[in-house]
Amino acid sequence: MEILEEQLKAKKAGIPYALLTVTETEGTSPCKVGKKMLLLKDGTTFGTVGGGEFERQAIEEAKQAINDRKSFYKRYTHIPTYEETGLGCTFNASLFVEVVNPRLALVICNGGHVGNAVLHFAKLLQFETILIDTRSPDLIQDKIELADRFISCEIFETGILEADIPDGAYYICCASTHTQDKSALKGALQKNFEYVGMLGSTKKTVEMYKQLEEEGINRALLEQVHTPVGLDIGNSSPEEVAFSILAEILMIKNGGTGKPCKERRCKPIPNKKF
């Protein structure tokens, strides 16, 4: 039950994990078929698949599998070289290691021109998209159909705070008015977020931050906001702005630098004659 509960917590929080399951054993084994262990990306474990050197080896390989985003099945042979002859347990055990990478939640505050473009691109990037909008659903049905979830609200701050949004979500404030952006930003900064970005000029941001501080938002939180949002790619159209925003999010998520790659990460496709 504990493993299942922790799995659900990890999924909700967007934390990658591996579930190790014993599928077969031979010999004098501490492993039992059906035993499970949950390994989170940070190395935290729940449960056991038998303990000892065999389990330590399985954990190390499962950690690598999480980084590689690949599940695997493997048969382990345990020979206790650290024991005197006749005292150790020699056994075989097969494990299925299932790697799960929950989709990251991307919250788009307002489905305007930029928000609509973000929804299109985010779908290709496998984000779980949550659209929050103050307009009547009848007016934005095409945007709602693009999103995985839709939250209707009268005030962005209230809508965000009352919604069941996973911890570690990414928020984009791209409303049609500065007042609405302020409301969305205030709501997002009261959640457990991984990223908050907002459209707008420096002049607008300075005044908005001043007002939010007066309303109780800590300056340290405001300094975490990415605004003007997105990488500087000389963008102007809504689609280019959306592209630059998601590029910035991916850069932060993947630990990138935003600089040109020094070498190709994939081989070019050879020219073919058709």
Coordinates of C-alpha atoms in Angstrom, one line a residue:
M1 CA 0.0 0.0 0.0
E2 CA 2.9 2.4 0.8
I3 CA 4.5 1.8 -2.6
L4 CA 1.2 2.5 -4.4
E5 CA 0.6 5.7 -2.3
E6 CA 4.2 6.9 -3.1
Q7 CA 3.7 6.1 -6.8
L8 CA 0.6 8.3 -6.9
K9 CA 2.5 11.1 -5.1
A10 CA 5.4 10.9 -7.5
K11 CA 3.1 10.9 -10.5
K12 CA 1.1 14.0 -9.2
A13 CA 4.4 15.8 -8.5
G14 CA 5.8 15.0 -11.9
I15 CA 8.7 13.0 -10.4
P16 CA 10.3 10.3 -12.6
Y17 CA 10.5 6.9 -10.9
A18 CA 11.2 3.2 -11.4
L19 CA 9.2 0.2 -10.1
L20 CA 11.3 -2.9 -9.6
T21 CA 9.4 -6.2 -9.6
V22 CA 10.8 -9.7 -8.9
T23 CA 9.4 -12.0 -11.6
E24 CA 11.4 -15.2 -11.1
T25 CA 13.9 -16.7 -8.7
E26 CA 16.1 -19.8 -8.5
G27 CA 18.2 -21.2 -5.6
T28 CA 18.4 -20.0 -2.0
S29 CA 17.1 -16.5 -2.6
P30 CA 15.9 -13.8 -0.2
C31 CA 13.8 -12.5 -3.1
K32 CA 10.2 -13.5 -3.5
V33 CA 8.3 -13.4 -6.7
G34 CA 6.0 -10.4 -6.8
K35 CA 8.1 -8.3 -4.3
K36 CA 8.4 -4.7 -5.4
M37 CA 10.5 -1.7 -4.7
L38 CA 9.9 1.9 -5.7
L39 CA 12.9 4.1 -6.6
L40 CA 12.5 7.8 -7.1
K41 CA 14.8 9.9 -9.2
D42 CA 16.5 11.4 -6.2
G43 CA 17.5 7.9 -4.9
T44 CA 14.7 7.5 -2.3
T45 CA 13.4 4.0 -2.1
F46 CA 10.3 2.3 -0.7
G47 CA 10.0 -1.5 -0.2
T48 CA 12.7 -4.1 -1.1
V49 CA 13.4 -6.8 -3.6
G50 CA 15.6 -8.8 -1.3
G51 CA 18.4 -6.6 0.0
G52 CA 22.1 -7.2 0.0
E53 CA 24.5 -6.8 -2.9
F54 CA 21.9 -7.9 -5.5
E55 CA 19.6 -5.1 -4.5
R56 CA 22.3 -2.5 -4.5
Q57 CA 23.3 -3.5 -8.0
A58 CA 19.7 -3.4 -9.2
I59 CA 19.2 0.1 -7.6
E60 CA 22.2 1.5 -9.4
E61 CA 21.1 0.1 -12.8
A62 CA 17.5 1.4 -12.2
K63 CA 18.9 4.9 -11.5
Q64 CA 20.6 4.8 -14.8
A65 CA 17.4 3.5 -16.5
I66 CA 15.5 6.5 -15.0
N67 CA 18.1 8.9 -16.5
D68 CA 17.9 7.0 -19.9
R69 CA 14.1 6.9 -19.7
K70 CA 14.2 3.2 -20.6
S71 CA 12.6 0.2 -18.8
F72 CA 14.4 -3.1 -18.8
Y73 CA 14.2 -6.8 -17.9
K74 CA 17.3 -8.5 -16.5
R75 CA 18.3 -11.8 -14.9
Y76 CA 20.8 -11.4 -12.1
T77 CA 23.1 -14.1 -10.8
H78 CA 24.2 -13.6 -7.2
I79 CA 27.5 -15.3 -6.1
P80 CA 28.5 -14.3 -2.6
T81 CA 32.3 -13.9 -3.1
Y82 CA 32.5 -12.0 0.2
E83 CA 31.4 -15.1 2.2
E84 CA 33.4 -18.2 3.1
T85 CA 32.8 -21.3 1.0
G86 CA 29.4 -22.8 1.9
L87 CA 28.1 -19.9 3.9
G88 CA 26.7 -17.6 1.3
C89 CA 23.5 -17.9 -0.8
T90 CA 23.9 -18.4 -4.5
F91 CA 20.8 -17.6 -6.5
N92 CA 19.3 -16.2 -9.7
A93 CA 16.6 -13.6 -9.8
S94 CA 14.9 -11.8 -12.6
L95 CA 13.6 -8.3 -12.4
F96 CA 11.4 -6.1 -14.5
V97 CA 12.3 -2.5 -14.0
E98 CA 9.5 -0.2 -15.3
V99 CA 10.6 3.5 -15.7
V100 CA 7.8 6.1 -15.5
N101 CA 8.3 9.7 -16.5
P102 CA 5.1 11.6 -15.7
R103 CA 4.2 14.4 -18.0
L104 CA 5.0 17.9 -16.7
A105 CA 2.1 20.2 -16.1
L106 CA 2.0 23.4 -18.1
V107 CA -0.5 26.0 -17.0
I108 CA -1.5 28.5 -19.6
C109 CA -3.3 31.5 -18.1
N110 CA -5.5 32.8 -20.9
G111 CA -5.9 31.2 -24.3
G112 CA -5.2 34.3 -26.4
H113 CA -3.0 34.5 -29.4
V114 CA 0.2 33.5 -27.5
G115 CA -1.6 31.1 -25.2
N116 CA -3.2 29.3 -28.2
A117 CA 0.2 29.0 -29.9
V118 CA 1.7 27.6 -26.7
L119 CA -1.1 25.0 -26.5
H120 CA -0.2 23.8 -30.1
F121 CA 3.5 23.5 -29.5
A122 CA 3.2 22.0 -25.9
K123 CA 1.1 19.2 -27.3
L124 CA 4.0 18.1 -29.5
L125 CA 6.4 18.3 -26.5
Q126 CA 4.2 16.0 -24.4
F127 CA 3.3 18.5 -21.7
E128 CA 0.1 18.0 -19.7
T129 CA -1.6 21.3 -20.6
I130 CA -4.0 23.1 -18.3
L131 CA -5.8 26.1 -19.7
I132 CA -7.2 28.6 -17.3
D133 CA -9.5 31.3 -18.8
T134 CA -12.0 33.8 -17.5
R135 CA -14.0 33.9 -20.8
S136 CA -17.2 31.9 -21.5
P137 CA -16.3 28.4 -22.7
D138 CA -18.5 28.9 -25.7
L139 CA -16.2 31.6 -27.0
I140 CA -13.0 29.6 -26.7
Q141 CA -14.1 26.1 -27.5
D142 CA -11.3 25.5 -30.0
K143 CA -8.7 26.4 -27.4
I144 CA -10.4 24.2 -24.8
E145 CA -10.2 21.2 -27.2
L146 CA -6.4 21.7 -27.5
A147 CA -5.9 21.5 -23.7
D148 CA -5.8 18.4 -21.6
R149 CA -7.7 20.2 -18.9
F150 CA -9.8 23.4 -18.8
I151 CA -10.5 25.5 -15.7
S152 CA -13.0 28.2 -16.0
C153 CA -12.9 31.1 -13.5
E154 CA -13.9 34.7 -12.9
I155 CA -10.5 35.7 -11.4
F156 CA -7.2 34.1 -12.3
E157 CA -5.8 34.1 -8.8
T158 CA -8.8 32.4 -7.3
G159 CA -9.0 29.9 -10.2
I160 CA -5.3 28.9 -9.8
L161 CA -5.5 28.6 -6.0
E162 CA -8.7 26.5 -6.0
A163 CA -7.6 24.2 -8.8
D164 CA -5.9 20.8 -8.3
I165 CA -2.6 21.6 -10.0
P166 CA 0.4 19.3 -9.5
D167 CA 3.4 20.5 -7.6
G168 CA 6.3 21.6 -9.7
A169 CA 4.0 22.9 -12.5
Y170 CA 5.1 25.5 -15.2
Y171 CA 3.0 28.6 -15.4
I172 CA 2.7 31.1 -18.2
C173 CA 0.9 34.3 -17.6
C174 CA -0.3 35.7 -21.0
A175 CA -3.6 37.3 -20.3
S176 CA -5.2 40.1 -22.3
T177 CA -4.8 42.8 -19.7
H178 CA -2.1 43.8 -17.2
T179 CA -4.6 43.5 -14.4
Q180 CA -5.4 39.9 -15.3
D181 CA -1.6 39.1 -15.6
K182 CA -1.1 40.4 -12.1
S183 CA -3.9 38.2 -10.8
A184 CA -2.5 35.1 -12.6
L185 CA 1.0 35.9 -11.3
K186 CA -0.2 36.4 -7.8
G187 CA -2.0 33.0 -7.9
A188 CA 0.9 31.1 -9.4
L189 CA 3.4 32.5 -6.9
Q190 CA 1.3 31.0 -4.1
K191 CA 1.6 27.5 -5.6
N192 CA 4.5 25.1 -5.5
F193 CA 5.9 25.9 -8.9
E194 CA 8.9 25.0 -11.0
Y195 CA 8.7 28.0 -13.4
V196 CA 6.6 31.1 -13.7
G197 CA 6.9 33.3 -16.8
M198 CA 4.9 36.4 -17.7
L199 CA 4.6 38.5 -20.9
G200 CA 5.2 42.2 -20.4
S201 CA 7.6 45.1 -20.5
T202 CA 10.1 46.1 -17.8
K203 CA 8.0 49.2 -17.0
K204 CA 4.9 47.2 -16.5
T205 CA 6.8 44.6 -14.4
V206 CA 8.3 47.2 -12.0
E207 CA 4.9 48.7 -11.2
M208 CA 3.2 45.3 -10.9
Y209 CA 5.9 44.0 -8.5
K210 CA 5.5 47.1 -6.3
Q211 CA 1.8 46.4 -6.0
L212 CA 2.2 42.7 -5.4
E213 CA 4.8 43.4 -2.6
E214 CA 2.3 45.8 -1.0
E215 CA -0.3 42.9 -1.2
G216 CA 2.0 40.5 0.6
I217 CA 4.0 38.7 -2.1
N218 CA 7.6 38.1 -1.0
R219 CA 10.2 39.9 -3.1
A220 CA 12.2 36.6 -3.3
L221 CA 9.3 35.0 -5.1
L222 CA 9.0 37.8 -7.5
E223 CA 12.7 37.6 -8.4
Q224 CA 12.0 34.0 -9.6
V225 CA 9.6 35.1 -12.3
H226 CA 10.9 35.0 -15.9
T227 CA 9.8 38.3 -17.5
P228 CA 9.9 39.3 -20.2
V229 CA 9.2 35.6 -20.8
G230 CA 11.1 33.5 -23.3
L231 CA 14.5 33.3 -24.9
D232 CA 15.6 36.3 -27.0
I233 CA 15.2 35.1 -30.6
G234 CA 14.1 38.4 -32.0
N235 CA 10.6 37.1 -32.0
S236 CA 7.5 39.1 -32.9
S237 CA 4.6 36.9 -34.0
P238 CA 2.5 35.0 -31.4
E239 CA 3.9 31.7 -32.7
E240 CA 7.5 32.9 -32.3
V241 CA 6.8 34.2 -28.8
A242 CA 5.3 30.8 -27.9
F243 CA 8.3 29.0 -29.4
S244 CA 10.7 31.2 -27.4
I245 CA 8.7 30.6 -24.1
L246 CA 8.8 26.8 -24.5
A247 CA 12.5 26.9 -25.5
E248 CA 13.2 28.7 -22.2
I249 CA 11.2 26.2 -20.3
L250 CA 13.0 23.2 -21.9
M251 CA 16.3 24.9 -21.3
I252 CA 15.6 25.2 -17.6
K253 CA 14.0 21.7 -17.3
N254 CA 16.9 20.0 -19.1
G255 CA 19.7 22.1 -17.6
G256 CA 20.7 23.7 -20.9
T257 CA 22.5 26.9 -21.5
G258 CA 20.6 28.4 -24.4
K259 CA 23.8 28.6 -26.4
P260 CA 24.4 26.9 -29.8
C261 CA 25.6 23.3 -29.5
K262 CA 29.3 22.8 -30.1
E263 CA 28.6 19.4 -31.7
R264 CA 25.7 17.6 -33.3
R265 CA 23.7 15.4 -30.9
C266 CA 22.3 13.3 -33.7
K267 CA 23.6 12.2 -37.1
P268 CA 22.3 14.0 -40.2
I269 CA 20.0 11.9 -42.4
P270 CA 22.0 10.8 -45.5
N271 CA 20.8 12.2 -48.9
K272 CA 18.7 9.7 -50.7
K273 CA 17.7 9.5 -54.3
F274 CA 14.0 9.0 -54.9

